[in-house]
């Protein structure tokens, strides 16, 4: 229906997550019809540059444009504690709180037998290498509270047990600002189990 | 929260229509984390190339990578009839039906006093130039059946009246208030078949 160049542009956007064919068409026509040539060039250059200059931090495996990343190389962070997350987005979400001052480790996924993702497919080996230095005293498992995230947390906890490192799991409970009546039963159970004394 | 290069990549996607901040982050991490370097380069190149090589057809104003476009330069199309649409997407939607064999004219918008879009801001002048040749016997107004689209159709119909050209409007087979690009092929076919003369 479209000229080959336009069709190719639509297909490039349609392959991205969360973008269907109609959205891809809308974006393609926005670029061709409304964006300035300068802005379009800038967009193309940003994609090329980002892909070229962004890589995994050799320490925490987070995406970064300088390795080690700013968090790993900061001398203001507490290097005795590592928070293990599934994705780079999770690091950003925790950093936004400003309430955590330790290091991170990004697994890039979670163990999932159904999707054929085994422990070797995520960055667990790299975590073990970091822990072998003996400097780390606590590992917080902040994988998602899903089946896969929980299985991954349990798997890593069992690996670390013989190393004598304290392994903790982020609290599960009722999200702040939400209604108890709309929380699912498992979440409410976890919230009651994990109750803390009020002082 | 993210490295500057990553932040810039997220912002580039967040500016596109229909993509919010969260979707832009998801897309950026997809490109950085999952796409191959080759695929990312291809995406960047496609944007540059498309923006460079795609322009408006000098005749119908549709987006094309060769001007005049394949439809305008085809000797199989009926050159006595022009279908006027708002956007290039509408041409594709009508072509998909396979029930129309005339030419097109893309206005690139509709008259909208609220958005400060006057008749001079859309490709009406270019339509009048085409009609001055005297070859065209019918103009089908296929602007969207919205307030702006209908106002544009009426405006053009009044302009063409003194020229003695038959002006028709697509039938209201298309649900009023919605976009042509989202209508199904049968509805679009019915709308073209059931067109009525504007008086």
XYZ file of C-alpha atoms in Angstrom:
398
model
C 0.000 0.000 0.000
C 2.885 2.348 0.756
C 6.111 3.140 -1.037
C 8.812 0.566 -0.064
C 10.773 3.109 1.994
C 7.665 4.054 3.973
C 6.696 0.404 4.427
C 10.182 -0.381 5.742
C 9.943 2.522 8.215
C 6.562 1.266 9.459
C 7.962 -2.257 9.892
C 10.935 -0.969 11.860
C 8.608 0.571 14.430
C 6.112 -2.306 14.404
C 8.832 -4.674 15.701
C 9.233 -2.661 18.924
C 7.477 -3.853 22.092
C 3.994 -2.394 22.665
C 3.735 -0.934 19.157
C 1.213 -2.471 16.780
C 0.848 -1.916 13.051
C -1.518 1.074 13.400
C 0.704 2.831 15.941
C 3.738 2.148 13.753
C 1.973 3.765 10.775
C 1.061 6.766 12.896
C 4.669 7.156 14.056
C 6.071 6.717 10.538
C 3.789 9.426 9.163
C 4.624 11.665 12.096
C 8.306 11.352 11.216
C 7.770 11.823 7.463
C 5.069 14.474 7.572
C 5.587 16.535 10.719
C 9.140 16.140 12.098
C 11.858 18.399 10.729
C 14.685 16.731 8.809
C 17.043 17.822 11.595
C 14.921 16.171 14.306
C 14.646 12.946 12.309
C 18.404 12.869 11.792
C 18.905 13.461 15.506
C 16.614 10.546 16.306
C 18.522 8.223 13.957
C 21.874 9.405 15.346
C 20.701 8.877 18.939
C 19.748 5.271 18.201
C 23.114 4.570 16.542
C 25.116 6.354 19.226
C 23.246 4.816 22.153
C 23.600 1.317 20.741
C 27.318 1.905 20.143
C 28.219 3.585 23.439
C 25.896 1.856 25.907
C 27.045 -1.486 27.243
C 26.784 -3.585 30.399
C 28.698 -2.313 33.429
C 31.463 -4.891 33.971
C 30.618 -4.965 37.690
C 26.845 -4.699 38.185
C 25.703 -5.509 34.590
C 23.471 -2.432 34.472
C 23.321 -0.580 31.144
C 25.782 2.305 31.192
C 27.811 4.545 28.901
C 30.879 4.275 31.148
C 32.105 1.030 32.724
C 32.234 0.683 35.696
C 28.991 2.656 35.926
C 28.623 5.805 38.085
C 27.019 3.819 40.933
C 29.726 1.116 41.027
C 32.531 3.680 40.820
C 31.075 6.097 43.389
C 32.908 6.197 46.714
C 29.727 7.414 48.449
C 27.894 4.099 48.009
C 27.912 1.356 50.629
C 29.862 -1.471 48.993
C 28.914 -4.051 51.622
C 25.366 -4.431 50.311
C 24.088 -5.501 46.875
C 20.491 -5.243 45.684
C 19.713 -7.866 43.004
C 17.100 -6.847 40.399
C 15.804 -8.308 37.149
C 16.070 -5.286 34.817
C 17.838 -1.909 34.462
C 14.409 -0.249 34.863
C 14.242 -1.656 38.405
C 17.514 0.087 39.318
C 16.037 3.386 38.130
C 12.825 2.768 40.112
C 14.758 2.099 43.341
C 17.197 5.002 42.760
C 14.206 7.332 42.385
C 13.269 6.684 46.023
C 16.631 8.066 47.228
C 16.399 5.631 50.162
C 18.988 3.067 49.093
C 22.715 3.673 49.144
C 24.219 0.286 48.344
C 25.202 -1.299 45.029
C 23.096 -3.194 42.493
C 23.292 -6.311 40.409
C 21.148 -6.602 37.275
C 20.271 -10.180 36.269
C 18.706 -9.266 32.889
C 15.766 -11.576 33.380
C 14.491 -14.246 35.726
C 14.686 -18.027 35.678
C 11.727 -19.372 33.700
C 11.558 -23.051 32.714
C 8.524 -22.380 30.489
C 10.422 -19.783 28.446
C 13.544 -21.957 28.532
C 15.497 -19.404 30.596
C 17.885 -21.280 32.873
C 20.191 -19.847 35.596
C 23.012 -19.780 33.010
C 21.019 -17.399 30.800
C 20.940 -14.592 33.370
C 23.818 -12.834 35.139
C 24.093 -15.104 38.199
C 27.698 -16.191 37.528
C 28.729 -12.512 37.505
C 27.054 -12.043 40.901
C 28.977 -14.988 42.386
C 32.273 -13.520 41.111
C 31.483 -10.228 42.861
C 30.626 -11.976 46.115
C 33.839 -14.003 46.117
C 35.768 -10.873 47.168
C 34.274 -11.295 50.661
C 33.461 -7.584 51.041
C 29.704 -8.009 50.684
C 27.721 -8.626 53.869
C 24.133 -8.506 52.618
C 22.355 -9.324 49.358
C 18.808 -7.956 48.985
C 16.716 -9.996 46.554
C 14.552 -7.417 44.756
C 13.376 -9.580 41.885
C 9.681 -9.187 41.062
C 7.188 -10.957 43.359
C 6.033 -13.146 40.451
C 6.451 -16.910 40.066
C 9.670 -16.485 38.073
C 11.046 -13.642 40.195
C 10.432 -15.545 43.416
C 11.927 -18.766 42.001
C 15.028 -16.799 40.987
C 15.317 -15.247 44.461
C 15.049 -18.668 46.113
C 17.569 -20.179 43.678
C 20.165 -17.480 44.401
C 19.490 -17.595 48.145
C 20.331 -21.321 48.148
C 23.530 -20.691 46.185
C 24.678 -18.042 48.666
C 23.780 -19.912 51.854
C 27.126 -21.806 52.083
C 29.015 -18.484 51.589
C 27.670 -17.115 54.886
C 26.247 -13.972 53.286
C 23.001 -12.568 54.696
C 20.285 -12.784 52.029
C 17.117 -10.708 52.454
C 13.944 -10.364 50.366
C 12.097 -7.078 49.821
C 8.852 -6.915 51.818
C 5.604 -7.905 50.146
C 2.503 -6.064 51.272
C -0.249 -3.634 50.462
C 1.018 -0.819 48.200
C 1.018 2.532 49.978
C -2.035 4.602 49.046
C -4.098 1.663 47.819
C -7.133 -0.057 49.339
C -6.889 -3.315 51.287
C -10.224 -4.366 49.835
C -8.760 -4.390 46.299
C -5.569 -6.272 47.201
C -5.419 -9.950 46.248
C -5.503 -12.630 48.939
C -1.853 -13.597 48.591
C -0.725 -9.991 49.020
C -2.922 -9.560 52.100
C -1.563 -12.817 53.566
C 2.011 -11.608 52.968
C 1.188 -8.232 54.507
C -0.156 -9.882 57.661
C 2.766 -12.336 57.902
C 5.265 -9.512 57.475
C 3.671 -7.137 60.003
C 6.014 -4.983 62.079
C 5.566 -3.542 65.546
C 4.311 0.060 65.759
C 6.240 2.220 68.164
C 18.148 8.171 36.784
C 19.742 6.857 33.569
C 23.015 7.547 31.803
C 22.691 10.648 29.541
C 22.836 8.576 26.344
C 20.039 6.307 27.586
C 17.993 9.289 28.797
C 18.330 10.935 25.370
C 17.197 7.721 23.663
C 14.136 7.528 25.925
C 13.275 11.167 25.202
C 13.562 10.614 21.454
C 10.871 7.937 21.629
C 8.723 9.765 24.189
C 8.194 12.617 21.705
C 6.458 10.304 19.208
C 2.647 10.248 19.069
C 1.001 7.634 21.284
C 4.198 6.821 23.207
C 4.369 7.839 26.862
C 7.381 7.883 29.138
C 6.957 4.266 30.302
C 6.590 2.914 26.753
C 9.612 4.957 25.664
C 11.698 3.409 28.456
C 10.524 -0.050 27.442
C 11.480 0.606 23.804
C 14.861 2.108 24.729
C 15.766 -0.921 26.842
C 14.559 -3.224 24.108
C 16.943 -1.532 21.672
C 19.869 -1.480 24.104
C 19.350 -4.854 25.733
C 17.774 -7.159 23.167
C 18.233 -5.846 19.607
C 21.423 -6.763 17.755
C 23.772 -3.923 16.843
C 23.023 -4.638 13.189
C 19.250 -4.329 13.702
C 19.645 -1.082 15.631
C 21.839 0.358 12.874
C 19.275 -0.720 10.300
C 16.541 1.050 12.245
C 18.582 4.274 12.438
C 19.459 4.058 8.736
C 15.823 3.484 7.788
C 14.740 6.638 9.619
C 17.472 8.722 7.942
C 16.870 7.256 4.510
C 13.079 7.498 4.679
C 13.212 11.109 5.806
C 15.685 11.920 3.028
C 14.051 10.060 0.151
C 10.349 10.441 0.934
C 8.722 13.664 -0.177
C 5.345 14.945 -1.358
C 4.235 13.848 -4.826
C 4.240 17.045 -6.919
C 0.808 16.151 -8.270
C -1.302 14.565 -5.509
C 0.792 15.607 -2.465
C 0.863 12.045 -1.149
C 4.074 10.886 0.516
C 6.186 9.036 -2.033
C 9.762 8.068 -2.802
C 9.317 8.906 -6.485
C 7.557 12.014 -7.764
C 5.085 11.847 -9.458
C 3.996 8.903 -7.311
C 3.136 5.461 -8.782
C -0.620 6.236 -8.697
C -0.309 9.608 -10.472
C 2.055 8.211 -13.108
C 0.089 5.003 -13.752
C -1.732 4.874 -17.110
C -4.214 2.384 -15.670
C -5.838 4.927 -13.341
C -8.895 6.981 -14.310
C -7.577 10.542 -14.514
C -11.044 12.114 -14.739
C -11.744 11.541 -11.045
C -9.932 12.755 -7.941
C -10.555 11.545 -4.405
C -9.641 14.216 -1.830
C -8.432 12.903 1.557
C -6.903 14.436 4.666
C -3.874 12.187 5.193
C -1.612 9.716 3.340
C -2.977 6.974 5.629
C -6.407 7.537 4.061
C -5.023 6.837 0.576
C -3.646 3.528 1.833
C -6.969 2.661 3.484
C -8.911 3.325 0.275
C -6.349 1.550 -1.933
C -6.686 -1.521 0.286
C -10.326 -1.921 -0.799
C -9.274 -2.286 -4.450
C -12.579 -0.633 -5.404
C -11.328 2.772 -6.499
C -9.386 3.400 -9.671
C -9.140 7.176 -9.857
C -6.505 9.581 -8.570
C -6.075 11.112 -5.121
C -5.352 14.464 -3.582
C -3.923 14.611 -0.050
C -4.732 17.808 1.852
C -2.449 17.071 4.828
C -5.039 18.124 7.358
C -8.451 19.725 7.538
C -9.611 23.280 8.089
C -9.858 23.875 11.842
C -10.408 27.398 13.193
C -9.806 26.165 16.774
C -6.354 24.820 15.879
C -5.682 27.859 13.701
C -5.547 25.755 10.518
C -6.895 27.871 7.648
C -7.551 26.801 4.018
C -4.096 28.181 3.142
C -2.423 25.742 5.553
C -3.588 22.637 3.698
C -3.059 21.637 0.057
C -6.176 23.236 -1.447
C -4.303 25.564 -3.837
C -2.534 22.522 -5.298
C -5.923 20.897 -5.897
C -7.231 23.969 -7.754
C -4.134 23.956 -9.992
C -4.795 20.322 -10.895
C -8.445 21.038 -11.672
C -7.615 23.971 -13.946
C -6.489 21.513 -16.640
C -10.163 20.745 -17.308
C -9.592 16.982 -17.492
C -11.225 16.195 -14.165
C -14.946 15.501 -14.208
C -15.570 14.469 -10.607
C -14.053 15.238 -7.233
C -14.927 12.857 -4.379
C -14.653 14.507 -0.980
C -13.313 11.733 1.284
C -12.278 13.904 4.219
C -13.195 12.426 7.612
C -16.864 12.713 8.643
C -15.860 14.900 11.605
C -16.681 18.581 12.139
C -13.386 19.689 10.581
C -13.454 17.142 7.770
C -17.005 18.030 6.806
C -16.288 21.766 6.980
C -13.316 21.222 4.671
C -15.468 19.225 2.236
C -18.102 21.954 2.148
C -15.462 24.670 1.754
C -13.878 22.921 -1.241
C -17.259 22.095 -2.755
C -18.157 25.810 -2.756
C -14.826 26.682 -4.368
C -15.387 24.145 -7.148
C -19.037 24.946 -7.847
C -18.295 27.784 -10.350
C -15.871 25.465 -12.218
C -18.714 23.120 -13.210
C -17.008 20.061 -11.736
C -19.210 17.419 -10.134
C -18.394 17.225 -6.424
C -19.488 14.167 -4.449
C -19.196 13.193 -0.810
C -18.489 9.656 0.382
C -21.587 8.104 1.933
C -22.020 8.016 5.664
C -21.269 4.339 5.743
C -18.308 5.451 7.823
C -19.406 5.917 11.446
C -19.609 9.662 12.105
C -16.906 10.979 14.427
C -14.362 8.267 13.693
C -11.323 8.144 11.416
C -11.291 6.718 7.889
C -8.075 4.880 8.569
C -9.779 2.721 11.222
C -12.829 1.767 9.126
C -13.019 -1.754 7.691
C -12.641 -2.301 3.961
C -16.310 -3.099 3.296
C -17.463 0.072 5.019
C -15.009 2.104 2.962
C -16.202 0.381 -0.246
C -19.851 1.134 0.628
C -18.977 4.716 1.353
C -17.362 5.129 -2.060
C -20.198 3.379 -3.918
C -22.905 5.364 -2.106
C -21.448 8.815 -2.710
C -24.004 11.584 -3.406
C -23.702 14.885 -5.255
C -23.154 18.001 -3.134
C -25.500 20.902 -4.011
